[in-house]
mmCIF file of C-alpha atoms in Angstrom:
data_model
loop_
_atom_site.group_PDB
_atom_site.id
_atom_site.type_symbol
_atom_site.label_atom_id
_atom_site.label_comp_id
_atom_site.label_asym_id
_atom_site.label_seq_id
_atom_site.Cartn_x
_atom_site.Cartn_y
_atom_site.Cartn_z
ATOM 1 C CA SER A 154 -3.329 26.596 -12.490
ATOM 2 C CA GLU A 155 -1.661 23.300 -12.510
ATOM 3 C CA ARG A 156 -4.881 21.833 -11.345
ATOM 4 C CA ASP A 157 -6.823 23.253 -14.051
ATOM 5 C CA ASP A 158 -4.480 22.231 -16.415
ATOM 6 C CA MET A 159 -4.643 18.576 -15.328
ATOM 7 C CA VAL A 160 -8.396 18.736 -15.290
ATOM 8 C CA ALA A 161 -8.640 19.940 -18.816
ATOM 9 C CA TRP A 162 -6.030 17.085 -20.009
ATOM 10 C CA LEU A 163 -8.538 14.715 -17.810
ATOM 11 C CA ARG A 164 -11.413 16.215 -19.674
ATOM 12 C CA SER A 165 -9.791 16.319 -23.439
ATOM 13 C CA VAL A 166 -8.852 12.600 -22.391
ATOM 14 C CA ARG A 167 -4.816 13.164 -23.158
ATOM 15 C CA LEU A 168 -4.216 11.721 -19.523
ATOM 16 C CA SER A 169 -6.196 9.481 -17.672
ATOM 17 C CA LEU A 170 -7.470 9.256 -14.138
ATOM 18 C CA GLY A 171 -6.545 5.717 -12.629
ATOM 19 C CA ALA A 172 -9.449 4.240 -10.487
ATOM 20 C CA GLY A 173 -6.652 2.428 -7.938
ATOM 21 C CA TYR A 174 -4.997 4.145 -5.231
ATOM 22 C CA ALA A 175 -1.253 3.215 -4.859
ATOM 23 C CA SER A 176 -1.192 -0.034 -6.733
ATOM 24 C CA LEU A 177 -3.063 -1.752 -3.358
ATOM 25 C CA HIS A 178 -1.871 -5.895 -2.901
ATOM 26 C CA THR A 179 -5.478 -6.257 -3.746
ATOM 27 C CA THR A 180 -5.099 -10.128 -2.685
ATOM 28 C CA THR A 181 -4.034 -9.307 1.085
ATOM 29 C CA ALA A 182 -7.354 -6.702 1.118
ATOM 30 C CA GLY A 183 -10.818 -7.749 1.752
ATOM 31 C CA HIS A 184 -13.986 -6.800 0.172
ATOM 32 C CA GLU A 185 -14.242 -3.596 2.082
ATOM 33 C CA GLU A 186 -10.889 -2.512 1.181
ATOM 34 C CA LEU A 187 -10.890 -3.101 -2.207
ATOM 35 C CA THR A 188 -14.456 -0.970 -2.613
ATOM 36 C CA ARG A 189 -12.615 1.560 -0.472
ATOM 37 C CA ASN A 190 -9.665 1.874 -2.649
ATOM 38 C CA LEU A 191 -12.200 3.278 -5.452
ATOM 39 C CA TYR A 192 -13.456 5.714 -3.524
ATOM 40 C CA TRP A 193 -11.076 8.869 -3.620
ATOM 41 C CA ALA A 194 -11.093 8.524 -7.515
ATOM 42 C CA SER A 195 -14.567 7.914 -8.075
ATOM 43 C CA ARG A 196 -14.931 10.927 -6.081
ATOM 44 C CA PHE A 197 -12.349 13.147 -7.944
ATOM 45 C CA ALA A 198 -14.027 12.379 -11.112
ATOM 46 C CA ARG A 199 -17.490 13.237 -10.265
ATOM 47 C CA GLN A 200 -16.201 16.220 -9.138
ATOM 48 C CA HIS A 201 -14.579 17.341 -11.972
ATOM 49 C CA GLN A 202 -16.702 15.731 -14.686
ATOM 50 C CA VAL A 203 -13.551 13.486 -16.126
ATOM 51 C CA PRO A 204 -14.057 9.937 -17.025
ATOM 52 C CA LEU A 205 -13.089 7.322 -14.609
ATOM 53 C CA ARG A 206 -12.508 3.876 -16.845
ATOM 54 C CA THR A 207 -9.540 2.457 -15.814
ATOM 55 C CA TRP A 208 -7.552 0.279 -13.039
ATOM 56 C CA ILE A 209 -3.923 -0.153 -12.630
ATOM 57 C CA THR A 210 -2.104 -2.477 -10.946
ATOM 58 C CA ASP A 211 1.646 -1.832 -11.198
ATOM 59 C CA ASP A 212 4.882 -2.970 -9.391
ATOM 60 C CA VAL A 213 2.685 -5.952 -7.323
ATOM 61 C CA PRO A 214 2.453 -9.756 -8.007
ATOM 62 C CA GLY A 215 -0.980 -10.498 -8.548
ATOM 63 C CA SER A 216 -4.529 -9.308 -8.633
ATOM 64 C CA THR A 217 -7.317 -11.324 -6.823
ATOM 65 C CA PHE A 218 -10.241 -12.624 -8.915
ATOM 66 C CA ALA A 219 -12.540 -10.464 -7.382
ATOM 67 C CA LEU A 220 -11.411 -7.244 -9.259
ATOM 68 C CA PRO A 221 -13.504 -8.729 -12.257
ATOM 69 C CA GLU A 222 -16.858 -7.657 -10.006
ATOM 70 C CA LEU A 223 -15.735 -4.899 -8.252
ATOM 71 C CA LEU A 224 -14.261 -2.862 -11.729
ATOM 72 C CA ALA A 225 -17.578 -4.048 -13.589
ATOM 73 C CA ARG A 226 -19.942 -3.112 -11.157
ATOM 74 C CA SER A 227 -18.408 0.499 -10.205
ATOM 75 C CA GLY A 228 -18.040 1.140 -14.147
ATOM 76 C CA ILE A 229 -14.585 0.920 -14.710
ATOM 77 C CA GLU A 230 -13.927 -0.851 -18.097
ATOM 78 C CA TYR A 231 -10.424 -1.697 -18.311
ATOM 79 C CA TYR A 232 -8.144 -3.649 -16.188
ATOM 80 C CA LEU A 233 -4.056 -3.028 -17.001
ATOM 81 C CA ALA A 234 -1.680 -5.316 -15.006
ATOM 82 C CA GLY A 235 2.202 -4.168 -15.029
ATOM 83 C CA MET A 236 2.963 -6.929 -12.687
ATOM 84 C CA ASN A 237 5.966 -7.861 -10.654
ATOM 85 C CA THR A 238 7.334 -10.383 -12.245
ATOM 86 C CA PRO A 239 10.957 -11.438 -10.531
ATOM 87 C CA PHE A 240 8.473 -11.733 -7.252
ATOM 88 C CA GLY A 241 4.952 -12.954 -8.684
ATOM 89 C CA GLY A 242 6.308 -15.387 -11.639
ATOM 90 C CA ARG A 243 6.361 -14.572 -15.377
ATOM 91 C CA VAL A 244 2.659 -14.332 -16.744
ATOM 92 C CA GLN A 245 2.515 -17.569 -19.086
ATOM 93 C CA HIS A 246 -1.503 -17.124 -20.400
ATOM 94 C CA PRO A 247 -2.865 -15.515 -22.135
ATOM 95 C CA HIS A 248 0.059 -15.173 -24.231
ATOM 96 C CA HIS A 249 1.171 -12.338 -26.593
ATOM 97 C CA GLY A 250 -1.356 -13.160 -29.279
ATOM 98 C CA GLU A 251 -4.484 -13.394 -26.991
ATOM 99 C CA ARG A 252 -3.843 -10.076 -25.521
ATOM 100 C CA PRO A 253 -6.168 -7.691 -24.703
ATOM 101 C CA TRP A 254 -8.328 -10.264 -23.243
ATOM 102 C CA TRP A 255 -11.902 -10.455 -20.940
ATOM 103 C CA TRP A 256 -10.616 -11.288 -17.444
ATOM 104 C CA VAL A 257 -14.140 -12.722 -16.111
ATOM 105 C CA GLY A 258 -15.134 -13.137 -12.747
ATOM 106 C CA PRO A 259 -16.577 -15.505 -10.611
ATOM 107 C CA ASP A 260 -20.110 -13.604 -10.911
ATOM 108 C CA GLY A 261 -19.888 -13.448 -14.703
ATOM 109 C CA SER A 262 -18.642 -9.715 -14.790
ATOM 110 C CA ARG A 263 -15.924 -9.255 -16.920
ATOM 111 C CA VAL A 264 -13.086 -6.434 -17.684
ATOM 112 C CA LEU A 265 -11.219 -5.830 -20.509
ATOM 113 C CA THR A 266 -7.696 -6.396 -19.512
ATOM 114 C CA TRP A 267 -4.250 -5.865 -20.730
ATOM 115 C CA HIS A 268 -1.245 -7.580 -18.904
ATOM 116 C CA THR A 269 2.566 -7.335 -19.324
ATOM 117 C CA PHE A 270 4.944 -10.229 -19.684
ATOM 118 C CA ASP A 271 8.326 -8.433 -18.397
ATOM 119 C CA ALA A 272 6.718 -6.586 -15.593
ATOM 120 C CA TYR A 273 6.052 -2.966 -15.440
ATOM 121 C CA ALA A 274 9.146 -2.023 -17.250
ATOM 122 C CA GLU A 275 8.663 -4.005 -20.463
ATOM 123 C CA ALA A 276 9.253 -0.988 -22.812
ATOM 124 C CA PHE A 277 12.929 -1.157 -21.916
ATOM 125 C CA ASP A 278 13.103 -4.284 -24.066
ATOM 126 C CA TRP A 279 11.807 -2.442 -26.802
ATOM 127 C CA GLY A 280 13.814 0.496 -26.896
ATOM 128 C CA PHE A 281 12.492 2.985 -24.150
ATOM 129 C CA SER A 282 14.762 2.640 -21.333
ATOM 130 C CA PHE A 283 16.329 5.550 -19.913
ATOM 131 C CA PHE A 284 19.387 5.779 -22.125
ATOM 132 C CA ASP A 285 18.019 4.640 -25.473
ATOM 133 C CA GLY A 286 17.905 6.932 -28.245
ATOM 134 C CA ILE A 287 15.646 6.730 -31.690
ATOM 135 C CA ALA A 288 18.028 4.355 -33.076
ATOM 136 C CA ASP A 289 18.003 2.209 -30.143
ATOM 137 C CA ILE A 290 13.977 2.126 -30.127
ATOM 138 C CA ARG A 291 13.977 1.222 -34.059
ATOM 139 C CA ASN A 292 16.831 -1.670 -33.740
ATOM 140 C CA LYS A 293 14.855 -3.396 -30.642
ATOM 141 C CA THR A 294 11.648 -2.760 -31.664
ATOM 142 C CA GLY A 295 12.748 -4.291 -35.278
ATOM 143 C CA LYS A 296 13.754 -7.105 -33.163
ATOM 144 C CA LYS A 297 10.529 -7.633 -31.189
ATOM 145 C CA LEU A 298 8.158 -7.062 -33.698
ATOM 146 C CA PRO A 299 8.766 -10.158 -35.582
ATOM 147 C CA GLU A 300 8.420 -12.063 -32.158
ATOM 148 C CA LEU A 301 4.988 -10.624 -31.362
ATOM 149 C CA GLU A 302 3.393 -11.258 -34.876
ATOM 150 C CA GLU A 303 4.799 -14.894 -34.738
ATOM 151 C CA LEU A 304 3.052 -15.412 -31.598
ATOM 152 C CA GLY A 305 -0.091 -14.400 -33.533
ATOM 153 C CA TYR A 306 -0.672 -11.030 -32.007
ATOM 154 C CA PRO A 307 -3.337 -9.169 -34.523
ATOM 155 C CA TYR A 308 -3.369 -5.758 -33.665
ATOM 156 C CA PRO A 309 -1.340 -2.956 -35.333
ATOM 157 C CA GLU A 310 -1.260 -1.058 -31.810
ATOM 158 C CA LEU A 311 0.620 -2.057 -28.969
ATOM 159 C CA MET A 312 0.786 -1.051 -25.329
ATOM 160 C CA LEU A 313 4.207 -1.283 -23.535
ATOM 161 C CA MET A 314 4.117 -0.117 -20.120
ATOM 162 C CA ARG A 315 7.502 2.003 -18.933
ATOM 163 C CA ALA A 316 7.771 2.133 -15.426
ATOM 164 C CA PHE A 317 10.519 2.199 -12.822
ATOM 165 C CA ASP A 318 10.252 3.024 -9.057
ATOM 166 C CA ASN A 319 13.139 4.707 -7.127
ATOM 167 C CA HIS A 320 14.429 6.046 -10.155
ATOM 168 C CA TYR A 321 14.612 9.492 -12.355
#
């Protein structure tokens, strides 16, 4: 019954099925490995008639330039990158005001991309840590939003990644 509930949530688009498997280190994978990384989710999406629109890379230092072609040719429209910035370095460009952006591959394929600047736990800085309450969210978000506006972020919505490994 839990599986049926999950599939119902996926079909209603209240939950999203990630296209990739296990945050593969794409910069060390060959084309065949990258392609096969889509198999499980693609098969599940077809079998259960659920959309498969997003690839998420989380807690790895970077991604290969081959991803836009692979994703676009597989029907994947979105790429979400929660890079491990302590290991891979902080993302500098495109800057906050240019997100989301079209990542264009060598063949001209493109995928709409959102990347974090402060790793996959950036939401902690906005008041969404394990120990923050509503007052913390208001306080921290109230400080961060003007910074984002000054950097030219043009949208009323914002995506924040809140993930952390080996933690509750």
